[in-house]
Amino acid sequence: DRMYLASEPIKAIAQKRAGVPDEKIVMSGLPIRYDFAAQADAMGDRTTEEGKAHQKKIREELNIDPNKRMILVMGGGEGVGSLSSIVNELYAKLRTQGVDATICVVCGRNEQLRSDLETRCWDTVVSQSLKSYASLKSRVVTKLLSAHASRSRRIQAALDRAAAKAAKGRDVAEVPGNVDVIPMGFVTNMAEYMVAADVLVSKAGPGTIAEAAAVGLPIMVTSHLPGQEAGNVDIVLDGGFGDYCEDPETIALELACWLQDSQLLDVMSKRAQTVGHPHAAEEIAQDIGDATHEVMEQNKNK
């Protein structure tokens, strides 16, 4: 009697392949945990003064510096993927470009990764990542100018400006960024961490994307499972609230650009909010309850 769907592409598939009529389709969004609805209601629009005040409050509760940018990096409950390389490149590029930031890394059950990050020599990471200024400049210009058709024009314009700045030799800051890395295990209060973050770095899990969109969080998607998760990447790209990249160095270069462009982050956040459905679960439950009640009443009158 009802088919609850999360996106227009899925609706098109349901109608084309299964012939599901419009009257049976409810565009509900993907149901997610209530924590995200509660945080979305408390924060509202994260680009407003009220939203920023709520984000600051959550950061203080999580012992995260409210005066720095915050990047949330995650790869699933097992902490899989190229998290270590991504974190290395993020640290090196943010520090070199003078961006003060906290990198929160969700390692899940990967205790080895967590231990490695806690004891890593970050000065060595920087020296290994940036062999020389000349090679850095070359890589910045080449990688940032590598446009792809699905990237939003607003994001590409920001990257073009960053590449032009790099070409003129103005991409290495005189004062290094103050960057710290916080490795974490399995996180149960993910809604709070997503509110605290400025950017999410993650694989293309449908639940993760739905959760981020619910709280207006821009996303850098770093990987996806063939077939079943490919469409999730399109939701981020078509929605204009993120990008897709698999190369750790390019991920770091692009995120450094985002974090230095407040207007870009605001635009991406607003676009994420238009995609997000923080109350999907309760709305689905309410609709099913209403439909059930209606049938029960009809049966009483027979």
PDB file of N, CA, C and O in Angstrom, residues 29-37 206-208 210-212 214-215 277-282:
ATOM      1  N   GLY A  29      12.459  10.354   2.537  1.00  0.00           N
ATOM      2  CA  GLY A  29      13.843  10.420   2.983  1.00  0.00           C
ATOM      3  C   GLY A  29      14.195   9.141   3.712  1.00  0.00           C
ATOM      4  O   GLY A  29      13.320   8.333   4.050  1.00  0.00           O
ATOM      5  N   LEU A  30      15.478   8.931   3.951  1.00  0.00           N
ATOM      6  CA  LEU A  30      15.929   7.712   4.624  1.00  0.00           C
ATOM      7  C   LEU A  30      15.751   7.858   6.135  1.00  0.00           C
ATOM      8  O   LEU A  30      16.186   8.851   6.717  1.00  0.00           O
ATOM      9  N   PRO A  31      15.109   6.891   6.785  1.00  0.00           N
ATOM     10  CA  PRO A  31      14.954   6.995   8.242  1.00  0.00           C
ATOM     11  C   PRO A  31      16.294   6.868   8.961  1.00  0.00           C
ATOM     12  O   PRO A  31      17.083   5.981   8.668  1.00  0.00           O
ATOM     13  N   ILE A  32      16.540   7.793   9.897  1.00  0.00           N
ATOM     14  CA  ILE A  32      17.781   7.801  10.675  1.00  0.00           C
ATOM     15  C   ILE A  32      17.433   7.965  12.149  1.00  0.00           C
ATOM     16  O   ILE A  32      16.285   8.191  12.516  1.00  0.00           O
ATOM     17  N   ARG A  33      18.448   7.861  12.994  1.00  0.00           N
ATOM     18  CA  ARG A  33      18.223   7.909  14.441  1.00  0.00           C
ATOM     19  C   ARG A  33      17.635   9.257  14.877  1.00  0.00           C
ATOM     20  O   ARG A  33      17.941  10.311  14.303  1.00  0.00           O
ATOM     21  N   TYR A  34      16.853   9.196  15.956  1.00  0.00           N
ATOM     22  CA  TYR A  34      16.175  10.389  16.476  1.00  0.00           C
ATOM     23  C   TYR A  34      17.173  11.463  16.907  1.00  0.00           C
ATOM     24  O   TYR A  34      16.853  12.658  16.849  1.00  0.00           O
ATOM     25  N   ASP A  35      18.380  11.049  17.318  1.00  0.00           N
ATOM     26  CA  ASP A  35      19.397  12.023  17.745  1.00  0.00           C
ATOM     27  C   ASP A  35      19.597  13.122  16.703  1.00  0.00           C
ATOM     28  O   ASP A  35      19.817  14.289  17.051  1.00  0.00           O
ATOM     29  N   PHE A  36      19.549  12.744  15.435  1.00  0.00           N
ATOM     30  CA  PHE A  36      19.801  13.716  14.363  1.00  0.00           C
ATOM     31  C   PHE A  36      18.639  14.694  14.219  1.00  0.00           C
ATOM     32  O   PHE A  36      18.854  15.884  13.961  1.00  0.00           O
ATOM     33  N   ALA A  37      17.418  14.214  14.409  1.00  0.00           N
ATOM     34  CA  ALA A  37      16.272  15.117  14.380  1.00  0.00           C
ATOM     35  C   ALA A  37      16.348  16.102  15.537  1.00  0.00           C
ATOM     36  O   ALA A  37      16.097  17.312  15.367  1.00  0.00           O
ATOM     37  N   PRO A 206      24.789   5.036   2.718  1.00  0.00           N
ATOM     38  CA  PRO A 206      23.539   5.799   2.629  1.00  0.00           C
ATOM     39  C   PRO A 206      23.122   6.431   3.949  1.00  0.00           C
ATOM     40  O   PRO A 206      22.655   7.572   3.986  1.00  0.00           O
ATOM     41  N   GLY A 207      23.299   5.678   5.057  1.00  0.00           N
ATOM     42  CA  GLY A 207      22.932   6.226   6.349  1.00  0.00           C
ATOM     43  C   GLY A 207      23.790   7.416   6.723  1.00  0.00           C
ATOM     44  O   GLY A 207      23.286   8.430   7.223  1.00  0.00           O
ATOM     45  N   THR A 208      25.081   7.326   6.478  1.00  0.00           N
ATOM     46  CA  THR A 208      26.004   8.416   6.815  1.00  0.00           C
ATOM     47  C   THR A 208      25.663   9.679   6.032  1.00  0.00           C
ATOM     48  O   THR A 208      25.650  10.788   6.582  1.00  0.00           O
ATOM     49  N   ALA A 210      22.741  10.469   4.717  1.00  0.00           N
ATOM     50  CA  ALA A 210      21.455  10.974   5.196  1.00  0.00           C
ATOM     51  C   ALA A 210      21.627  11.711   6.525  1.00  0.00           C
ATOM     52  O   ALA A 210      21.001  12.755   6.760  1.00  0.00           O
ATOM     53  N   GLU A 211      22.466  11.179   7.396  1.00  0.00           N
ATOM     54  CA  GLU A 211      22.708  11.818   8.693  1.00  0.00           C
ATOM     55  C   GLU A 211      23.394  13.167   8.518  1.00  0.00           C
ATOM     56  O   GLU A 211      23.027  14.151   9.166  1.00  0.00           O
ATOM     57  N   ALA A 212      24.400  13.223   7.653  1.00  0.00           N
ATOM     58  CA  ALA A 212      25.112  14.485   7.418  1.00  0.00           C
ATOM     59  C   ALA A 212      24.184  15.534   6.819  1.00  0.00           C
ATOM     60  O   ALA A 212      24.175  16.695   7.246  1.00  0.00           O
ATOM     61  N   ALA A 214      21.035  15.754   7.133  1.00  0.00           N
ATOM     62  CA  ALA A 214      20.032  16.150   8.123  1.00  0.00           C
ATOM     63  C   ALA A 214      20.502  17.318   8.977  1.00  0.00           C
ATOM     64  O   ALA A 214      19.687  18.120   9.448  1.00  0.00           O
ATOM     65  N   VAL A 215      21.816  17.425   9.195  1.00  0.00           N
ATOM     66  CA  VAL A 215      22.356  18.525  10.005  1.00  0.00           C
ATOM     67  C   VAL A 215      23.156  19.511   9.157  1.00  0.00           C
ATOM     68  O   VAL A 215      23.972  20.281   9.676  1.00  0.00           O
ATOM     69  N   HIS A 277      16.438  14.917   5.555  1.00  0.00           N
ATOM     70  CA  HIS A 277      15.111  14.624   6.122  1.00  0.00           C
ATOM     71  C   HIS A 277      15.296  14.123   7.555  1.00  0.00           C
ATOM     72  O   HIS A 277      15.170  12.923   7.825  1.00  0.00           O
ATOM     73  N   PRO A 278      15.584  15.027   8.485  1.00  0.00           N
ATOM     74  CA  PRO A 278      15.881  14.581   9.848  1.00  0.00           C
ATOM     75  C   PRO A 278      14.726  13.866  10.540  1.00  0.00           C
ATOM     76  O   PRO A 278      14.944  13.054  11.442  1.00  0.00           O
ATOM     77  N   HIS A 279      13.489  14.154  10.114  1.00  0.00           N
ATOM     78  CA  HIS A 279      12.320  13.561  10.771  1.00  0.00           C
ATOM     79  C   HIS A 279      11.714  12.411   9.968  1.00  0.00           C
ATOM     80  O   HIS A 279      10.555  12.042  10.207  1.00  0.00           O
ATOM     81  N   ALA A 280      12.479  11.839   9.053  1.00  0.00           N
ATOM     82  CA  ALA A 280      11.940  10.790   8.186  1.00  0.00           C
ATOM     83  C   ALA A 280      11.380   9.608   8.974  1.00  0.00           C
ATOM     84  O   ALA A 280      10.289   9.110   8.675  1.00  0.00           O
ATOM     85  N   ALA A 281      12.102   9.154   9.979  1.00  0.00           N
ATOM     86  CA  ALA A 281      11.672   7.961  10.728  1.00  0.00           C
ATOM     87  C   ALA A 281      10.325   8.182  11.399  1.00  0.00           C
ATOM     88  O   ALA A 281       9.413   7.342  11.295  1.00  0.00           O
ATOM     89  N   GLU A 282      10.167   9.304  12.095  1.00  0.00           N
ATOM     90  CA  GLU A 282       8.904   9.541  12.794  1.00  0.00           C
ATOM     91  C   GLU A 282       7.765   9.819  11.813  1.00  0.00           C
ATOM     92  O   GLU A 282       6.611   9.422  12.072  1.00  0.00           O
TER      93      GLU A 282
END
